[in-house]
PDB file of C-alpha atoms in Angstrom:
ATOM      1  CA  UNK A  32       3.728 -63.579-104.433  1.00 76.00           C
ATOM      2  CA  UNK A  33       2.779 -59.835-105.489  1.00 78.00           C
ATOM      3  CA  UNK A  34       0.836 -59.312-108.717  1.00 91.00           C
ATOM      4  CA  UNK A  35      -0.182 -56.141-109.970  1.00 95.00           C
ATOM      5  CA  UNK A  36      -3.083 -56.138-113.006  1.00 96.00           C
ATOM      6  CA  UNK A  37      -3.897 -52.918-114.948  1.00 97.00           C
ATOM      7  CA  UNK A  38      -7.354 -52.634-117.327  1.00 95.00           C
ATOM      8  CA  UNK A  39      -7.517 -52.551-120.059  1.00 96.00           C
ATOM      9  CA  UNK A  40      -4.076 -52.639-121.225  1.00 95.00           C
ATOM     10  CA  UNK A  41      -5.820 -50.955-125.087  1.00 96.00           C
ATOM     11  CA  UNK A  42      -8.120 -48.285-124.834  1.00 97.00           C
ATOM     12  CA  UNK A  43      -9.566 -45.224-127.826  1.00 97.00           C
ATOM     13  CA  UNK A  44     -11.391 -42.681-126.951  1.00 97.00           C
ATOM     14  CA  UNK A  45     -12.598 -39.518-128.409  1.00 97.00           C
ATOM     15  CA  UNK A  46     -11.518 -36.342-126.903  1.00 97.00           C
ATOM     16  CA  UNK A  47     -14.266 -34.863-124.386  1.00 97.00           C
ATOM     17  CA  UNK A  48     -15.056 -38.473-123.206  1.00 97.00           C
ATOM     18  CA  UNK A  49     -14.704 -39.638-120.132  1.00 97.00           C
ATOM     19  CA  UNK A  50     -11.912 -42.049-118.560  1.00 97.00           C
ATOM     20  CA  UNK A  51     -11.661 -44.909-116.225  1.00 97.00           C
ATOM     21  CA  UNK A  52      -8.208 -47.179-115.663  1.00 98.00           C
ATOM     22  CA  UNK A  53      -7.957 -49.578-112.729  1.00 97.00           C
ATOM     23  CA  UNK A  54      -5.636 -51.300-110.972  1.00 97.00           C
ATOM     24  CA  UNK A  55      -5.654 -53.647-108.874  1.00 97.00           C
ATOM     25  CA  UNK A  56      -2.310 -55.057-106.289  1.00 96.00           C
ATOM     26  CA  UNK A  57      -2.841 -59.043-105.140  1.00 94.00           C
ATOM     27  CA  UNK A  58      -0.516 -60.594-102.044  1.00 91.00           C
ATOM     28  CA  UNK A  59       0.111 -57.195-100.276  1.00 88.00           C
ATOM     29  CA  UNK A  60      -1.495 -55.217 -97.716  1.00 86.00           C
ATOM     30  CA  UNK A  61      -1.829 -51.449 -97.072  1.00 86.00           C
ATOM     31  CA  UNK A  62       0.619 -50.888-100.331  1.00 90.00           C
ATOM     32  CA  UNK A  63       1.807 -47.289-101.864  1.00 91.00           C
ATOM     33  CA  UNK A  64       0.344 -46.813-105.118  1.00 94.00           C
ATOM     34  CA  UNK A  65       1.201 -44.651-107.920  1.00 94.00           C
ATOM     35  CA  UNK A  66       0.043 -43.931-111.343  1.00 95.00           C
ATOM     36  CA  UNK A  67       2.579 -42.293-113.977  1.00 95.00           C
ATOM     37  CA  UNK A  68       2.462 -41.700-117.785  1.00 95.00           C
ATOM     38  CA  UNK A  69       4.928 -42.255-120.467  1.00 94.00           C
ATOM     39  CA  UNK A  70       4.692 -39.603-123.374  1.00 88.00           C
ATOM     40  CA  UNK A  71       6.264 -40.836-126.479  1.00 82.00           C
ATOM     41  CA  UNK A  72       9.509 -39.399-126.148  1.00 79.00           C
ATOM     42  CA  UNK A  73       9.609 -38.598-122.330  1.00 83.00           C
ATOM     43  CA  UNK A  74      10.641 -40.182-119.215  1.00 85.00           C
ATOM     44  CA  UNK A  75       7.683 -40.899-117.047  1.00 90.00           C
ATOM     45  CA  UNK A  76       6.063 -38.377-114.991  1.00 90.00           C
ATOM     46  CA  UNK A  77       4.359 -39.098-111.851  1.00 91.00           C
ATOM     47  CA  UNK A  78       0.580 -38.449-112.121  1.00 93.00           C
ATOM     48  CA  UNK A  79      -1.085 -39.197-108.810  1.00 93.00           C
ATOM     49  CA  UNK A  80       0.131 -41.550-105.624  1.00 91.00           C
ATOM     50  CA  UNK A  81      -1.593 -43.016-102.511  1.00 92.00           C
ATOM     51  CA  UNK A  82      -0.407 -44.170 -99.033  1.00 89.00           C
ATOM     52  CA  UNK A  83      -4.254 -45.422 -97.873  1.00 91.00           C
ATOM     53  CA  UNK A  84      -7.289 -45.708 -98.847  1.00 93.00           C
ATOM     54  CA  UNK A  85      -9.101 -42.336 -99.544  1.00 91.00           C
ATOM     55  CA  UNK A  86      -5.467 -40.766 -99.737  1.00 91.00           C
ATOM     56  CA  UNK A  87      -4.501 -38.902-102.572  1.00 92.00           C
ATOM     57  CA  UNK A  88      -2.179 -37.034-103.708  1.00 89.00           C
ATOM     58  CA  UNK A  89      -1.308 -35.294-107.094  1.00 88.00           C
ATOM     59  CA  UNK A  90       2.008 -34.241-108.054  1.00 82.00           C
ATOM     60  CA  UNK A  91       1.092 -32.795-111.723  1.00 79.00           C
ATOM     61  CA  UNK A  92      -2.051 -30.015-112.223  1.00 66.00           C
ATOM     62  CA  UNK A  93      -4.548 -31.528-115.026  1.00 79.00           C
ATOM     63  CA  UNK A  94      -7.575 -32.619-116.163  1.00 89.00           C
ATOM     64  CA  UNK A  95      -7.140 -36.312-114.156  1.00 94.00           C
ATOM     65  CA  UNK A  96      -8.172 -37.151-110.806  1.00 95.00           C
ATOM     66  CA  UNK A  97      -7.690 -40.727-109.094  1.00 96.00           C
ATOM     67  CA  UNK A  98      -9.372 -42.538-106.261  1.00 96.00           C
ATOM     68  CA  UNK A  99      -8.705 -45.308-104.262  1.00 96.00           C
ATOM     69  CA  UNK A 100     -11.790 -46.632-102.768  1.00 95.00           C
ATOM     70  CA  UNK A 101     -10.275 -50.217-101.338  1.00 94.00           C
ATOM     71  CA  UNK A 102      -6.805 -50.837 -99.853  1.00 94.00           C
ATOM     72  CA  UNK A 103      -5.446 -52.340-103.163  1.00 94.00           C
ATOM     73  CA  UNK A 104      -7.267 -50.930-105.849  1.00 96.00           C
ATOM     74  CA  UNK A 105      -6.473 -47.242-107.157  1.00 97.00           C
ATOM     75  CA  UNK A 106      -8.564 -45.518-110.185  1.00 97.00           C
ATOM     76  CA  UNK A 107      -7.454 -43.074-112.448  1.00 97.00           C
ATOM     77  CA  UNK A 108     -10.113 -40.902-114.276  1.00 97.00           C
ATOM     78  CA  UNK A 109     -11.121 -37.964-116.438  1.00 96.00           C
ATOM     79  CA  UNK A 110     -14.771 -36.388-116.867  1.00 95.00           C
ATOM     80  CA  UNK A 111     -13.440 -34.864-120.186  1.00 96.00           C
ATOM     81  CA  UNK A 112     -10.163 -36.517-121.870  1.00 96.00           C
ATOM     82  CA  UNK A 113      -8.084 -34.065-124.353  1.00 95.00           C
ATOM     83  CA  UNK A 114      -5.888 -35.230-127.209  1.00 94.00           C
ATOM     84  CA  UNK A 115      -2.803 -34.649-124.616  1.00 92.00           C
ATOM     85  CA  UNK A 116      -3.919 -37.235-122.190  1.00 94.00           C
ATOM     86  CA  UNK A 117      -2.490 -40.003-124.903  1.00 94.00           C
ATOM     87  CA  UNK A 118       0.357 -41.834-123.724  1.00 95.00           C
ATOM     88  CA  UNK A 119       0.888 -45.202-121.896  1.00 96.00           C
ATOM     89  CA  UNK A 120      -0.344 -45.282-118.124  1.00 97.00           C
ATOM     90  CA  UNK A 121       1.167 -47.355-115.716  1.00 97.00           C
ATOM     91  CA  UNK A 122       0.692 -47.979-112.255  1.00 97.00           C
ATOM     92  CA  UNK A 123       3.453 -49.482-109.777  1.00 95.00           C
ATOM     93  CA  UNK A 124       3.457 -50.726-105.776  1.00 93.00           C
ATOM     94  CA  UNK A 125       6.133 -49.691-103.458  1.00 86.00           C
ATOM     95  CA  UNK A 126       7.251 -53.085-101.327  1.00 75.00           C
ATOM     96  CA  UNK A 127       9.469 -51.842 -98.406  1.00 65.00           C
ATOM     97  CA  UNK A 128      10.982 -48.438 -96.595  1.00 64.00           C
ATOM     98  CA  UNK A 129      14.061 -46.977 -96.230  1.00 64.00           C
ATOM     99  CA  UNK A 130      16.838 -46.552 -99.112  1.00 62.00           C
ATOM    100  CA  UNK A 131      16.889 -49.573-101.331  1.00 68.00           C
ATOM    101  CA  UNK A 132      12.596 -50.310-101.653  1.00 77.00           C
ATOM    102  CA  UNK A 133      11.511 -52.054-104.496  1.00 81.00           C
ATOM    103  CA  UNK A 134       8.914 -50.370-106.549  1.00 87.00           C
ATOM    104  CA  UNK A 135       6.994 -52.974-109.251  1.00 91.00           C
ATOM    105  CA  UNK A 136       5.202 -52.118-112.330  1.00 95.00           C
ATOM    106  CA  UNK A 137       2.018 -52.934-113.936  1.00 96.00           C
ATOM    107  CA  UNK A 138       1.571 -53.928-117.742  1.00 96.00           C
ATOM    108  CA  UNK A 139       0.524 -50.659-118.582  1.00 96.00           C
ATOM    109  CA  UNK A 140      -2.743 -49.507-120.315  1.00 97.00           C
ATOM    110  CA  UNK A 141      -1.965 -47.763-123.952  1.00 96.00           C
ATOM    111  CA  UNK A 142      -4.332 -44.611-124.207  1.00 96.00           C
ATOM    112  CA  UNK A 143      -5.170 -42.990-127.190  1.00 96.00           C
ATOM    113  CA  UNK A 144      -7.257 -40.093-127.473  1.00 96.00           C
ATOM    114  CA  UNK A 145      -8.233 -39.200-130.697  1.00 97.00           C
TER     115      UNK A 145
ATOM    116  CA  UNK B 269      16.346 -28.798-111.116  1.00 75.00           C
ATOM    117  CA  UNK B 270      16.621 -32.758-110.892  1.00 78.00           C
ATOM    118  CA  UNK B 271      17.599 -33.959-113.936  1.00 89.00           C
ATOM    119  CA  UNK B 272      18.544 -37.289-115.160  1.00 94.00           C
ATOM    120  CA  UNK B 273      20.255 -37.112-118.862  1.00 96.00           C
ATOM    121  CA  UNK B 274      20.497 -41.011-120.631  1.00 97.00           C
ATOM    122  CA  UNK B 275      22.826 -41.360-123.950  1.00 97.00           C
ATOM    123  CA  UNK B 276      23.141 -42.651-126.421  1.00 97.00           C
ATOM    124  CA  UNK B 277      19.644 -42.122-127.297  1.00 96.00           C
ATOM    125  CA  UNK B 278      18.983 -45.001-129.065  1.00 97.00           C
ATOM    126  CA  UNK B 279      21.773 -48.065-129.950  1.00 98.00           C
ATOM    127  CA  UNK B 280      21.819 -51.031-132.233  1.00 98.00           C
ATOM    128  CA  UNK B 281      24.234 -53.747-131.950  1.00 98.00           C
ATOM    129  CA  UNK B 282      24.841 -57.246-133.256  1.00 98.00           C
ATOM    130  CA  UNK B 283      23.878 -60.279-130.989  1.00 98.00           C
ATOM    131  CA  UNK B 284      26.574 -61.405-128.606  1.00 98.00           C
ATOM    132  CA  UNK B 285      28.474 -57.963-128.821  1.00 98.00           C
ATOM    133  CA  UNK B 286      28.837 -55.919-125.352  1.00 98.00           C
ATOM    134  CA  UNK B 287      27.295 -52.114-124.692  1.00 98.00           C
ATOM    135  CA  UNK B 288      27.668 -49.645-122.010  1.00 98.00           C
ATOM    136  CA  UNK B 289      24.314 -47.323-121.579  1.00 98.00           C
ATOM    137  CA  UNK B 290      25.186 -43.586-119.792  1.00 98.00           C
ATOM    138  CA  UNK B 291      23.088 -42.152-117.254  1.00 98.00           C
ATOM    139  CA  UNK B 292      23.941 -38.452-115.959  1.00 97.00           C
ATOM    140  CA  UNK B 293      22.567 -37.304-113.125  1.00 95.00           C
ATOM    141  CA  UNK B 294      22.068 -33.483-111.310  1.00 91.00           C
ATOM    142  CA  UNK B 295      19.507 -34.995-108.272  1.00 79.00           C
ATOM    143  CA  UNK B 296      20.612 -34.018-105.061  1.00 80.00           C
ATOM    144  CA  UNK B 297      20.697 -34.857-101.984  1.00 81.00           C
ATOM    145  CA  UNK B 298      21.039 -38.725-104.018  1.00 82.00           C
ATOM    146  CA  UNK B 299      19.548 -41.150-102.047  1.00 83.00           C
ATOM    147  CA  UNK B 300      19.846 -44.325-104.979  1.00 89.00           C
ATOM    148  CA  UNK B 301      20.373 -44.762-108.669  1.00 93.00           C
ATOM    149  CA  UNK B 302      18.196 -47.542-110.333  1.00 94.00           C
ATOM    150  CA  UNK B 303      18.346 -49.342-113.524  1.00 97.00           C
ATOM    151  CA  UNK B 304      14.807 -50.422-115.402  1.00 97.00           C
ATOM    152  CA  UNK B 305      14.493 -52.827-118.421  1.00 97.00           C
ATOM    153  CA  UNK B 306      11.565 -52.251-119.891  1.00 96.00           C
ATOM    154  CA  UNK B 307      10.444 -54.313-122.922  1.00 95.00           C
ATOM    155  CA  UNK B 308       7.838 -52.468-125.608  1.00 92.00           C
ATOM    156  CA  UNK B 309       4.363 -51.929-124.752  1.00 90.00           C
ATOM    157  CA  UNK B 310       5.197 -53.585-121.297  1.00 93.00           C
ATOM    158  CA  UNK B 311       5.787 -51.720-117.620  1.00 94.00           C
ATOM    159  CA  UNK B 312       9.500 -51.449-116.442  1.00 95.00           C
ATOM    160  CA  UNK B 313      11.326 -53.757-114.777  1.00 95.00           C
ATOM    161  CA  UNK B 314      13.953 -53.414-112.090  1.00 93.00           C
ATOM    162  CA  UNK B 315      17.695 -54.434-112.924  1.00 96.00           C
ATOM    163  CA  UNK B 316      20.067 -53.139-109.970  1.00 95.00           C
ATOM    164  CA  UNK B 317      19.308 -50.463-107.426  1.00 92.00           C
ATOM    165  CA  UNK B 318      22.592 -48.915-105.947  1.00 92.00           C
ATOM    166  CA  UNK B 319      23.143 -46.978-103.107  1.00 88.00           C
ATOM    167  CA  UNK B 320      25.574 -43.678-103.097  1.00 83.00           C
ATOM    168  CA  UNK B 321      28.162 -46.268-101.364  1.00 88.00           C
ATOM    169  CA  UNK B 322      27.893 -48.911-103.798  1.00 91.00           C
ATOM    170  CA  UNK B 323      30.027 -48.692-106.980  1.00 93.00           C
ATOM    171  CA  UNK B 324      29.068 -51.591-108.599  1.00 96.00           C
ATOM    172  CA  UNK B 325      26.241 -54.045-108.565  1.00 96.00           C
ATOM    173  CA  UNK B 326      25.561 -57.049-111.101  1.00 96.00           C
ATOM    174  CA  UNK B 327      22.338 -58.891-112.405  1.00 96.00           C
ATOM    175  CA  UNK B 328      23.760 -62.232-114.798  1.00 97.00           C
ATOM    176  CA  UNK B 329      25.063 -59.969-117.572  1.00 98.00           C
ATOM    177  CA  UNK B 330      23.871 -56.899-116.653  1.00 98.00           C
ATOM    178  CA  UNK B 331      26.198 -54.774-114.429  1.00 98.00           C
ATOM    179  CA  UNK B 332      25.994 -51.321-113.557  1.00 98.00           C
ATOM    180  CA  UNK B 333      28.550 -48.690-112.129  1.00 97.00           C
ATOM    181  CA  UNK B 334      27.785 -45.978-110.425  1.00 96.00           C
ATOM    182  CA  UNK B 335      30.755 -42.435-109.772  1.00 94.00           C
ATOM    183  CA  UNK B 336      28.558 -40.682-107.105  1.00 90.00           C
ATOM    184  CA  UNK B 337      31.334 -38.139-107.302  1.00 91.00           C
ATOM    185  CA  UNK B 338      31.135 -36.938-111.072  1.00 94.00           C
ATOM    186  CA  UNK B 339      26.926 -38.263-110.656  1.00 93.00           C
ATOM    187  CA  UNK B 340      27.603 -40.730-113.693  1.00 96.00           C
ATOM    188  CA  UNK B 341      25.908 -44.332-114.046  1.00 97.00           C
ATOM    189  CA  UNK B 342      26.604 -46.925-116.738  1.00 98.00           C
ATOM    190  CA  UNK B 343      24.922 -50.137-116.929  1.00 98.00           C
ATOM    191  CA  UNK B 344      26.793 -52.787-119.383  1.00 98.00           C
ATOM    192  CA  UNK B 345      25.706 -55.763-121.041  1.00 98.00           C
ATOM    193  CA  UNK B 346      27.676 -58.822-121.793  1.00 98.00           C
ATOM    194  CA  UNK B 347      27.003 -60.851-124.563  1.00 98.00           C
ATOM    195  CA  UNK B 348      24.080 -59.217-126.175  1.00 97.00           C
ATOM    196  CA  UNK B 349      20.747 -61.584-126.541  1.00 98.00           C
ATOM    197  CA  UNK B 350      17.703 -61.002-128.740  1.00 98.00           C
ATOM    198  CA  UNK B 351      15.926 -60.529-125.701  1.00 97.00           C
ATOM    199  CA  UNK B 352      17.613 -57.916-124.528  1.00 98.00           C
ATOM    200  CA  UNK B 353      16.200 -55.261-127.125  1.00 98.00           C
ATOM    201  CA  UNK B 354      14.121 -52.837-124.697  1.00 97.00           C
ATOM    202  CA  UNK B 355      14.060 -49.344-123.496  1.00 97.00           C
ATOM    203  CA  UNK B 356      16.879 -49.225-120.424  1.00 98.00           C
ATOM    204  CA  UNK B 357      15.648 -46.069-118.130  1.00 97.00           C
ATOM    205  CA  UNK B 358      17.949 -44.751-115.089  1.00 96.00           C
ATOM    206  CA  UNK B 359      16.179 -43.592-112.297  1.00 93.00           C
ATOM    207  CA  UNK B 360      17.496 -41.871-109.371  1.00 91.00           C
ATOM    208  CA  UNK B 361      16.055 -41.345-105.807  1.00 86.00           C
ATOM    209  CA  UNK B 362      15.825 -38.269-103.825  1.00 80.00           C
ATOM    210  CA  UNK B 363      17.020 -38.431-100.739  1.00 72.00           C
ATOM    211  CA  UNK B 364      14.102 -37.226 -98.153  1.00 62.00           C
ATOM    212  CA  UNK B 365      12.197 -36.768-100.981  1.00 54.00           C
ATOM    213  CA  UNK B 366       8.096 -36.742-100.896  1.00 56.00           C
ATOM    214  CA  UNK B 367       6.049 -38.570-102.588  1.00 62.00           C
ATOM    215  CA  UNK B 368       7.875 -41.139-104.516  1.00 71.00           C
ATOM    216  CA  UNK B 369      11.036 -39.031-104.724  1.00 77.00           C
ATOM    217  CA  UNK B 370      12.076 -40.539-108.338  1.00 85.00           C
ATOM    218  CA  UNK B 371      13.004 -38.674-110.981  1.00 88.00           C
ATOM    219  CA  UNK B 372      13.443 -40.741-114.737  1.00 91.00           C
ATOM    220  CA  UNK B 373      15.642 -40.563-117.388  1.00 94.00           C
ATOM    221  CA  UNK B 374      14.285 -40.709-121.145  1.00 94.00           C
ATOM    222  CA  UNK B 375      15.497 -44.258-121.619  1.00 96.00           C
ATOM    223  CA  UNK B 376      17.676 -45.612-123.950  1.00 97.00           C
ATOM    224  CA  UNK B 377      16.453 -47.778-127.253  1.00 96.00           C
ATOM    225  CA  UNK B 378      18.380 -50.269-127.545  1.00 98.00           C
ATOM    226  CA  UNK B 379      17.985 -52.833-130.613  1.00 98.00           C
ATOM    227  CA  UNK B 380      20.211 -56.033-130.417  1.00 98.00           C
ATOM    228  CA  UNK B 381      19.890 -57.401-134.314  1.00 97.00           C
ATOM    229  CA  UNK B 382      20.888 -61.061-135.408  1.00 96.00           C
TER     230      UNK B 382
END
């Protein structure tokens, strides 16, 4: 079966710091990957998604980038985090094409920048 | 613009009772309308996905309807549970759409008390 992990699922940083949040996709091969964020108050917004490795591409202008250096691993990061990056980060796997694909969820990490 | 518009915003009911969540929706061309429980502090998790044809599509006592005429969604729950206190978000697909075509809805709290 599929698994996703996300790390860490806490995290508090000061602004101007920089950020690293992985996640990693078990039981699946050559899987879409996405990051989004939840704002308190707001539906989530899709931050960043992948179709292979070194693929990338960003949906939303800001101060985050994201990698993905192995076939199931994709890394979001900041050089300089501001108080707006807060919010709850997840990343999900697409399983399947066509109309009715199932896209999974990770935990979540819980960012706050203060 | 894509829009997808949830009410009530947030709901409390007594264990056992029934509710009926809204979803709204201005996406088009529609592709599929999705329903996601997601429980605090954890990553959604898929209920039903239905397709423009569908109108209705259970999951134990969760059912949701979809009017792909009037663009209206409701997902009702039978017999309330404890466990069923979460955020409920409606997501609709894009049909053709790049990246992962989704756009979300706000979510609705709901709060089942004993």
């Amino acid at each position: 079966s599929q698994t996703i992990h996300q790390w860490p699922a806490t995290l508090v940083q000061p602004v101007g710091s920089p950020l690293s949040l992985e996640c990693t996709v078990e039981g699946t091969s050559n899987p879409n990957l996405y990051w989004y964020r939840q704002a308190a108050g707001r539906g989530l917004q899709l931050l960043f998604y992948s179709v292979g490795i070194g693929q990338i591409s960003s949906e939303v202008p800001q101060n985050l980038s994201a990698s993905r250096p192995q076939d199931r691993q994709f890394i979001l990061s900041s050089k300089k985090l501001l108080l707006s990056d807060s919010g709850f980060y997840l990343c999900a796997w697409r399983r399947g094409a066509g109309v009715s694909y199932e896209q999974y969820f990770g935990p979540g990490t819980r960012l706050t920048v203060t | 613009k894509n829009q997808v518009e949830q009410s009530p915003q947030s709901l409390i009911i007594l264990e056992g009772k029934n509710c009926t969540l809204q979803c709204n929706y201005t996406v088009s061309p529609f592709s599929n309308l999705r329903w996601y429980k997601q429980d605090t502090g954890r990553g959604p998790v898929s209920l039903t996905i239905m397709t423009f044809s569908e109108n209705t599509k259970s999951n134990g006592r969760y059912t949701a309807t979809l009017d792909a005429d009037t663009k209206q969604s409701s997902l009702h729950i039978t017999a309330s549970q404890l466990s069923d206190s979460a955020s409920y978000i409606c997501v609709v697909s894009l049909s053709g759409g790049g990246a992962d075509g989704l756009t979300f809805g706000k979510g609705t709290h709901l709060i089942i008390q004993p």
